[in-house]
PDB file of N, CA and C and ligand atoms in Angstrom:
ATOM      1  N   MET B 182      18.759  11.535   0.284  1.00 61.00           N
ATOM      2  CA  MET B 182      19.567  12.509  -0.461  1.00 61.00           C
ATOM      3  C   MET B 182      19.134  12.209  -2.061  1.00 61.00           C
ATOM      4  N   GLY B 183      18.885  13.295  -2.417  1.00 83.00           N
ATOM      5  CA  GLY B 183      18.272  13.959  -4.045  1.00 83.00           C
ATOM      6  C   GLY B 183      19.215  13.333  -4.856  1.00 83.00           C
ATOM      7  N   GLN B 184      18.893  13.198  -6.291  1.00 92.00           N
ATOM      8  CA  GLN B 184      19.645  12.957  -7.359  1.00 92.00           C
ATOM      9  C   GLN B 184      20.622  14.341  -7.444  1.00 92.00           C
ATOM     10  N   PRO B 185      22.025  14.228  -7.878  1.00 97.00           N
ATOM     11  CA  PRO B 185      22.599  15.309  -8.341  1.00 97.00           C
ATOM     12  C   PRO B 185      22.022  15.942  -9.860  1.00 97.00           C
ATOM     13  N   ARG B 186      22.150  17.402  -9.564  1.00 97.00           N
ATOM     14  CA  ARG B 186      21.978  18.049 -10.950  1.00 97.00           C
ATOM     15  C   ARG B 186      22.920  17.472 -11.648  1.00 97.00           C
ATOM     16  N   LEU B 187      22.299  17.519 -13.341  1.00 97.00           N
ATOM     17  CA  LEU B 187      23.272  17.077 -14.057  1.00 97.00           C
ATOM     18  C   LEU B 187      23.924  18.548 -14.885  1.00 97.00           C
ATOM     19  N   ALA B 188      25.100  18.590 -14.476  1.00 98.00           N
ATOM     20  CA  ALA B 188      26.105  19.821 -14.980  1.00 98.00           C
ATOM     21  C   ALA B 188      26.139  19.763 -16.660  1.00 98.00           C
ATOM     22  N   ALA B 189      26.457  18.800 -17.212  1.00 98.00           N
ATOM     23  CA  ALA B 189      26.675  18.524 -18.276  1.00 98.00           C
ATOM     24  C   ALA B 189      26.929  16.973 -18.462  1.00 98.00           C
ATOM     25  N   LYS B 190      26.372  17.049 -19.894  1.00 98.00           N
ATOM     26  CA  LYS B 190      26.404  15.448 -20.411  1.00 98.00           C
ATOM     27  C   LYS B 190      27.501  15.358 -21.175  1.00 98.00           C
ATOM     28  N   GLU B 191      28.950  15.421 -20.812  1.00 98.00           N
ATOM     29  CA  GLU B 191      30.052  15.020 -21.201  1.00 98.00           C
ATOM     30  C   GLU B 191      31.117  15.726 -20.079  1.00 98.00           C
ATOM     31  N   PRO B 192      32.457  14.828 -20.512  1.00 98.00           N
ATOM     32  CA  PRO B 192      33.414  15.303 -19.130  1.00 98.00           C
ATOM     33  C   PRO B 192      33.970  16.630 -19.380  1.00 98.00           C
ATOM     34  N   ALA B 193      34.546  17.204 -18.617  1.00 98.00           N
ATOM     35  CA  ALA B 193      35.726  18.075 -18.644  1.00 98.00           C
ATOM     36  C   ALA B 193      36.957  17.629 -18.695  1.00 98.00           C
ATOM     37  N   VAL B 194      37.680  17.445 -19.934  1.00 98.00           N
ATOM     38  CA  VAL B 194      38.898  17.358 -20.055  1.00 98.00           C
ATOM     39  C   VAL B 194      40.016  18.512 -19.499  1.00 98.00           C
ATOM     40  N   ARG B 195      40.431  18.200 -18.753  1.00 97.00           N
ATOM     41  CA  ARG B 195      41.647  19.143 -17.973  1.00 97.00           C
ATOM     42  C   ARG B 195      42.976  18.666 -17.723  1.00 97.00           C
ATOM     43  N   SER B 196      43.764  19.369 -18.252  1.00 98.00           N
ATOM     44  CA  SER B 196      45.052  19.350 -17.759  1.00 98.00           C
ATOM     45  C   SER B 196      45.643  19.733 -16.612  1.00 98.00           C
ATOM     46  N   LEU B 197      46.084  19.069 -15.428  1.00 98.00           N
ATOM     47  CA  LEU B 197      45.718  19.433 -14.087  1.00 98.00           C
ATOM     48  C   LEU B 197      47.419  19.495 -13.322  1.00 98.00           C
ATOM     49  N   ASP B 198      47.635  20.259 -12.864  1.00 98.00           N
ATOM     50  CA  ASP B 198      49.095  20.494 -12.172  1.00 98.00           C
ATOM     51  C   ASP B 198      48.636  19.346 -10.957  1.00 98.00           C
ATOM     52  N   PRO B 199      50.420  18.815 -10.137  1.00 98.00           N
ATOM     53  CA  PRO B 199      49.988  18.016  -9.066  1.00 98.00           C
ATOM     54  C   PRO B 199      49.039  19.046  -8.112  1.00 98.00           C
ATOM     55  N   GLY B 200      48.350  18.530  -7.156  1.00 98.00           N
ATOM     56  CA  GLY B 200      47.797  19.177  -6.257  1.00 98.00           C
ATOM     57  C   GLY B 200      46.450  18.509  -5.562  1.00 98.00           C
ATOM     58  N   THR B 201      45.885  19.192  -4.801  1.00 98.00           N
ATOM     59  CA  THR B 201      44.693  18.482  -4.143  1.00 98.00           C
ATOM     60  C   THR B 201      43.304  19.694  -4.804  1.00 98.00           C
ATOM     61  N   TYR B 202      42.124  18.812  -5.491  1.00 98.00           N
ATOM     62  CA  TYR B 202      41.299  19.337  -5.778  1.00 98.00           C
ATOM     63  C   TYR B 202      39.681  18.898  -5.235  1.00 98.00           C
ATOM     64  N   TYR B 203      38.629  19.543  -5.556  1.00 98.00           N
ATOM     65  CA  TYR B 203      37.741  19.261  -5.260  1.00 98.00           C
ATOM     66  C   TYR B 203      36.759  19.067  -6.102  1.00 98.00           C
ATOM     67  N   TRP B 204      36.222  18.005  -6.327  1.00 98.00           N
ATOM     68  CA  TRP B 204      35.262  17.820  -7.521  1.00 98.00           C
ATOM     69  C   TRP B 204      33.935  18.041  -6.777  1.00 98.00           C
ATOM     70  N   CYS B 205      32.950  18.648  -8.003  1.00 98.00           N
ATOM     71  CA  CYS B 205      31.360  18.760  -7.603  1.00 98.00           C
ATOM     72  C   CYS B 205      30.765  17.228  -7.667  1.00 98.00           C
ATOM     73  N   THR B 206      30.067  17.211  -6.731  1.00 98.00           N
ATOM     74  CA  THR B 206      29.192  16.129  -6.580  1.00 98.00           C
ATOM     75  C   THR B 206      27.853  16.413  -6.971  1.00 98.00           C
ATOM     76  N   CYS B 207      27.107  17.911  -6.273  1.00 98.00           N
ATOM     77  CA  CYS B 207      25.935  18.222  -6.577  1.00 98.00           C
ATOM     78  C   CYS B 207      25.381  18.728  -7.913  1.00 98.00           C
ATOM     79  N   GLY B 208      26.383  19.146  -8.966  1.00 98.00           N
ATOM     80  CA  GLY B 208      26.297  19.280  -9.854  1.00 98.00           C
ATOM     81  C   GLY B 208      25.973  21.030 -10.288  1.00 98.00           C
ATOM     82  N   ARG B 209      25.778  21.688  -8.620  1.00 98.00           N
ATOM     83  CA  ARG B 209      25.339  23.130  -8.773  1.00 98.00           C
ATOM     84  C   ARG B 209      26.333  23.928  -8.940  1.00 98.00           C
ATOM     85  N   SER B 210      27.501  23.667  -8.956  1.00 98.00           N
ATOM     86  CA  SER B 210      28.891  24.478  -8.967  1.00 98.00           C
ATOM     87  C   SER B 210      28.831  25.418 -10.268  1.00 98.00           C
ATOM     88  N   ARG B 211      29.080  26.528  -9.925  1.00 98.00           N
ATOM     89  CA  ARG B 211      29.333  27.592 -11.411  1.00 98.00           C
ATOM     90  C   ARG B 211      30.903  27.131 -12.198  1.00 98.00           C
ATOM     91  N   ASP B 212      31.277  26.606 -11.239  1.00 98.00           N
ATOM     92  CA  ASP B 212      33.033  26.428 -11.799  1.00 98.00           C
ATOM     93  C   ASP B 212      33.284  24.732 -11.951  1.00 98.00           C
ATOM     94  N   GLN B 213      32.042  24.210 -12.762  1.00 98.00           N
ATOM     95  CA  GLN B 213      32.451  22.903 -12.923  1.00 98.00           C
ATOM     96  C   GLN B 213      34.023  22.724 -13.772  1.00 98.00           C
ATOM     97  N   PRO B 214      34.498  21.707 -13.308  1.00 98.00           N
ATOM     98  CA  PRO B 214      34.051  20.524 -12.437  1.00 98.00           C
ATOM     99  C   PRO B 214      34.133  20.523 -11.343  1.00 98.00           C
ATOM    100  N   PHE B 215      34.432  21.413 -10.685  1.00 98.00           N
ATOM    101  CA  PHE B 215      35.342  21.616  -9.128  1.00 98.00           C
ATOM    102  C   PHE B 215      33.920  22.576  -8.088  1.00 98.00           C
ATOM    103  N   CYS B 216      33.976  22.163  -7.226  1.00 98.00           N
ATOM    104  CA  CYS B 216      33.114  22.816  -6.184  1.00 98.00           C
ATOM    105  C   CYS B 216      33.460  24.378  -6.054  1.00 98.00           C
ATOM    106  N   ASP B 217      32.603  25.063  -5.735  1.00 98.00           N
ATOM    107  CA  ASP B 217      32.042  26.575  -5.546  1.00 98.00           C
ATOM    108  C   ASP B 217      31.719  26.776  -4.469  1.00 98.00           C
ATOM    109  N   GLY B 218      31.312  25.855  -3.497  1.00 98.00           N
ATOM    110  CA  GLY B 218      30.131  26.190  -2.472  1.00 98.00           C
ATOM    111  C   GLY B 218      28.941  26.011  -2.584  1.00 98.00           C
ATOM    112  N   SER B 219      28.254  25.654  -3.465  1.00 97.00           N
ATOM    113  CA  SER B 219      26.801  25.771  -3.907  1.00 97.00           C
ATOM    114  C   SER B 219      26.091  24.793  -3.351  1.00 97.00           C
ATOM    115  N   HIS B 220      26.744  23.520  -2.790  1.00 97.00           N
ATOM    116  CA  HIS B 220      26.332  22.425  -2.430  1.00 97.00           C
ATOM    117  C   HIS B 220      25.650  22.383  -0.770  1.00 97.00           C
ATOM    118  N   GLN B 221      26.189  23.892  -0.318  1.00 97.00           N
ATOM    119  CA  GLN B 221      25.879  24.402   0.817  1.00 97.00           C
ATOM    120  C   GLN B 221      23.671  24.230   1.121  1.00 97.00           C
ATOM    121  N   GLY B 222      23.624  23.616   1.968  1.00 95.00           N
ATOM    122  CA  GLY B 222      22.207  23.424   1.990  1.00 95.00           C
ATOM    123  C   GLY B 222      21.456  22.359   1.611  1.00 95.00           C
ATOM    124  N   THR B 223      22.599  21.500   0.579  1.00 95.00           N
ATOM    125  CA  THR B 223      22.261  20.158   0.139  1.00 95.00           C
ATOM    126  C   THR B 223      22.991  19.248   1.118  1.00 95.00           C
ATOM    127  N   ASP B 224      22.564  17.739   0.917  1.00 95.00           N
ATOM    128  CA  ASP B 224      23.101  16.642   1.256  1.00 95.00           C
ATOM    129  C   ASP B 224      24.769  16.346   0.798  1.00 95.00           C
ATOM    130  N   PHE B 225      24.775  17.338  -0.229  1.00 97.00           N
ATOM    131  CA  PHE B 225      26.049  16.853  -0.859  1.00 97.00           C
ATOM    132  C   PHE B 225      27.304  17.535  -0.437  1.00 97.00           C
ATOM    133  N   GLN B 226      28.593  16.767  -0.593  1.00 98.00           N
ATOM    134  CA  GLN B 226      30.077  17.208  -0.145  1.00 98.00           C
ATOM    135  C   GLN B 226      30.669  17.162  -1.402  1.00 98.00           C
ATOM    136  N   PRO B 227      31.586  17.845  -1.512  1.00 98.00           N
ATOM    137  CA  PRO B 227      32.825  17.794  -2.898  1.00 98.00           C
ATOM    138  C   PRO B 227      33.565  16.787  -2.276  1.00 98.00           C
ATOM    139  N   LEU B 228      34.050  15.867  -3.401  1.00 98.00           N
ATOM    140  CA  LEU B 228      35.132  14.810  -3.326  1.00 98.00           C
ATOM    141  C   LEU B 228      36.517  15.361  -3.757  1.00 98.00           C
ATOM    142  N   GLU B 229      37.296  15.170  -2.567  1.00 98.00           N
ATOM    143  CA  GLU B 229      38.608  15.609  -2.754  1.00 98.00           C
ATOM    144  C   GLU B 229      39.317  14.412  -3.360  1.00 98.00           C
ATOM    145  N   PHE B 230      40.183  14.864  -4.464  1.00 98.00           N
ATOM    146  CA  PHE B 230      41.103  13.948  -4.904  1.00 98.00           C
ATOM    147  C   PHE B 230      42.578  14.600  -4.996  1.00 98.00           C
ATOM    148  N   THR B 231      43.657  13.573  -5.349  1.00 98.00           N
ATOM    149  CA  THR B 231      44.863  14.508  -5.307  1.00 98.00           C
ATOM    150  C   THR B 231      45.465  13.752  -6.468  1.00 98.00           C
ATOM    151  N   LEU B 232      46.169  14.988  -7.265  1.00 98.00           N
ATOM    152  CA  LEU B 232      47.058  14.429  -7.962  1.00 98.00           C
ATOM    153  C   LEU B 232      48.623  14.412  -7.797  1.00 98.00           C
ATOM    154  N   THR B 233      49.765  13.601  -8.152  1.00 98.00           N
ATOM    155  CA  THR B 233      51.139  13.737  -7.584  1.00 98.00           C
ATOM    156  C   THR B 233      51.656  14.225  -8.613  1.00 98.00           C
ATOM    157  N   GLU B 234      51.291  14.026  -9.845  1.00 98.00           N
ATOM    158  CA  GLU B 234      51.848  14.481 -10.943  1.00 98.00           C
ATOM    159  C   GLU B 234      50.837  15.027 -12.072  1.00 98.00           C
ATOM    160  N   LYS B 235      51.509  15.972 -12.734  1.00 98.00           N
ATOM    161  CA  LYS B 235      50.578  17.081 -14.101  1.00 98.00           C
ATOM    162  C   LYS B 235      50.101  15.617 -14.889  1.00 98.00           C
ATOM    163  N   GLU B 236      48.513  15.585 -14.944  1.00 97.00           N
ATOM    164  CA  GLU B 236      48.024  15.035 -15.889  1.00 97.00           C
ATOM    165  C   GLU B 236      46.761  15.320 -16.547  1.00 97.00           C
ATOM    166  N   GLU B 237      46.315  14.982 -17.544  1.00 98.00           N
ATOM    167  CA  GLU B 237      45.151  14.904 -18.260  1.00 98.00           C
ATOM    168  C   GLU B 237      44.088  14.332 -18.005  1.00 98.00           C
ATOM    169  N   VAL B 238      43.054  14.900 -17.492  1.00 98.00           N
ATOM    170  CA  VAL B 238      41.999  13.921 -16.536  1.00 98.00           C
ATOM    171  C   VAL B 238      40.717  14.773 -17.409  1.00 98.00           C
ATOM    172  N   ALA B 239      39.756  13.333 -17.386  1.00 98.00           N
ATOM    173  CA  ALA B 239      38.379  13.604 -18.014  1.00 98.00           C
ATOM    174  C   ALA B 239      37.464  13.599 -16.756  1.00 98.00           C
ATOM    175  N   LEU B 240      37.097  14.481 -16.282  1.00 98.00           N
ATOM    176  CA  LEU B 240      36.124  14.468 -15.062  1.00 98.00           C
ATOM    177  C   LEU B 240      34.885  14.644 -15.331  1.00 98.00           C
ATOM    178  N   CYS B 241      33.856  14.032 -14.735  1.00 98.00           N
ATOM    179  CA  CYS B 241      32.342  13.396 -14.687  1.00 98.00           C
ATOM    180  C   CYS B 241      32.056  15.029 -14.643  1.00 98.00           C
ATOM    181  N   GLN B 242      30.994  15.333 -15.528  1.00 98.00           N
ATOM    182  CA  GLN B 242      29.701  16.657 -14.941  1.00 98.00           C
ATOM    183  C   GLN B 242      28.622  16.081 -15.073  1.00 98.00           C
ATOM    184  N   CYS B 243      28.206  15.051 -15.606  1.00 98.00           N
ATOM    185  CA  CYS B 243      26.629  14.652 -15.332  1.00 98.00           C
ATOM    186  C   CYS B 243      26.581  13.925 -13.799  1.00 98.00           C
ATOM    187  N   LYS B 244      27.884  13.974 -13.085  1.00 98.00           N
ATOM    188  CA  LYS B 244      27.575  13.514 -11.693  1.00 98.00           C
ATOM    189  C   LYS B 244      27.231  12.256 -11.430  1.00 98.00           C
ATOM    190  N   ARG B 245      27.047  11.102 -12.252  1.00 98.00           N
ATOM    191  CA  ARG B 245      26.308   9.761 -12.284  1.00 98.00           C
ATOM    192  C   ARG B 245      27.415   8.876 -12.526  1.00 98.00           C
ATOM    193  N   THR B 246      28.570   9.149 -12.680  1.00 98.00           N
ATOM    194  CA  THR B 246      29.846   8.105 -12.887  1.00 98.00           C
ATOM    195  C   THR B 246      30.215   7.179 -11.752  1.00 98.00           C
ATOM    196  N   LYS B 247      30.220   6.196 -12.033  1.00 98.00           N
ATOM    197  CA  LYS B 247      30.314   4.948 -11.263  1.00 98.00           C
ATOM    198  C   LYS B 247      32.254   5.214 -10.544  1.00 98.00           C
ATOM    199  N   THR B 248      32.731   6.078 -11.075  1.00 98.00           N
ATOM    200  CA  THR B 248      34.213   6.113 -10.870  1.00 98.00           C
ATOM    201  C   THR B 248      34.832   7.373 -10.520  1.00 98.00           C
ATOM    202  N   PRO B 249      33.944   8.304  -9.468  1.00 98.00           N
ATOM    203  CA  PRO B 249      34.331   9.574  -9.424  1.00 98.00           C
ATOM    204  C   PRO B 249      35.741   9.921  -8.997  1.00 98.00           C
ATOM    205  N   PRO B 250      36.306  10.604  -9.355  1.00 98.00           N
ATOM    206  CA  PRO B 250      35.829  11.954 -10.080  1.00 98.00           C
ATOM    207  C   PRO B 250      35.829  11.796 -11.675  1.00 98.00           C
ATOM    208  N   TYR B 251      36.125  10.299 -12.071  1.00 98.00           N
ATOM    209  CA  TYR B 251      36.486  10.430 -13.046  1.00 98.00           C
ATOM    210  C   TYR B 251      35.091  10.032 -14.357  1.00 98.00           C
ATOM    211  N   CYS B 252      35.208  10.401 -15.247  1.00 98.00           N
ATOM    212  CA  CYS B 252      34.137  10.022 -16.484  1.00 98.00           C
ATOM    213  C   CYS B 252      34.087   8.838 -16.710  1.00 98.00           C
ATOM    214  N   ASP B 253      33.234   7.739 -16.827  1.00 98.00           N
ATOM    215  CA  ASP B 253      33.189   6.314 -16.904  1.00 98.00           C
ATOM    216  C   ASP B 253      32.332   6.077 -18.291  1.00 98.00           C
ATOM    217  N   GLY B 254      31.727   7.192 -18.600  1.00 98.00           N
ATOM    218  CA  GLY B 254      31.051   6.913 -20.265  1.00 98.00           C
ATOM    219  C   GLY B 254      29.705   6.837 -19.615  1.00 98.00           C
ATOM    220  N   THR B 255      29.138   6.910 -18.425  1.00 98.00           N
ATOM    221  CA  THR B 255      27.585   6.804 -18.144  1.00 98.00           C
ATOM    222  C   THR B 255      26.951   8.152 -18.656  1.00 98.00           C
ATOM    223  N   HIS B 256      27.718   8.862 -18.890  1.00 98.00           N
ATOM    224  CA  HIS B 256      26.653  10.340 -19.453  1.00 98.00           C
ATOM    225  C   HIS B 256      25.826  10.166 -20.993  1.00 98.00           C
ATOM    226  N   GLN B 257      26.929   8.617 -21.775  1.00 98.00           N
ATOM    227  CA  GLN B 257      26.255   8.441 -22.973  1.00 98.00           C
ATOM    228  C   GLN B 257      25.037   7.654 -22.771  1.00 98.00           C
ATOM    229  N   THR B 258      24.742   7.265 -21.601  1.00 97.00           N
ATOM    230  CA  THR B 258      23.406   6.632 -21.624  1.00 97.00           C
ATOM    231  C   THR B 258      22.266   7.567 -21.107  1.00 97.00           C
ATOM    232  N   LEU B 259      22.365   8.814 -20.716  1.00 94.00           N
ATOM    233  CA  LEU B 259      21.541   9.570 -20.124  1.00 94.00           C
ATOM    234  C   LEU B 259      20.760  10.161 -20.765  1.00 94.00           C
TER     235      LEU B 259
HETATM  236  S1  FES D 482      30.471  13.138 -17.697  1.00 80.61           S
HETATM  237 FE1  FES D 482      29.602  11.582 -16.359  1.00 80.61          FE
HETATM  238  S2  FES D 482      30.303   9.829 -16.994  1.00 80.61           S
HETATM  239 FE2  FES D 482      30.605  10.856 -18.600  1.00 80.61          FE
END
């Protein structure tokens, strides 16, 4: 599997309602940080995650975090 595309060198901070979301892992989505189906034809699959309450989250867009889908600061080393 190749490296994911670097969508941005900063997290997307969003206030999200409870629900299920699909975080883009390939970096190709035009709807960052979420999947828009652009991974088709690659080896990447979106990562499903669920929030049980409204939450402010920092979602990784460099796609190199060790704690997906959340930013862990790895973007600062790129
Ligand atoms: S945006 Fe990827 S670790 Fe912060």
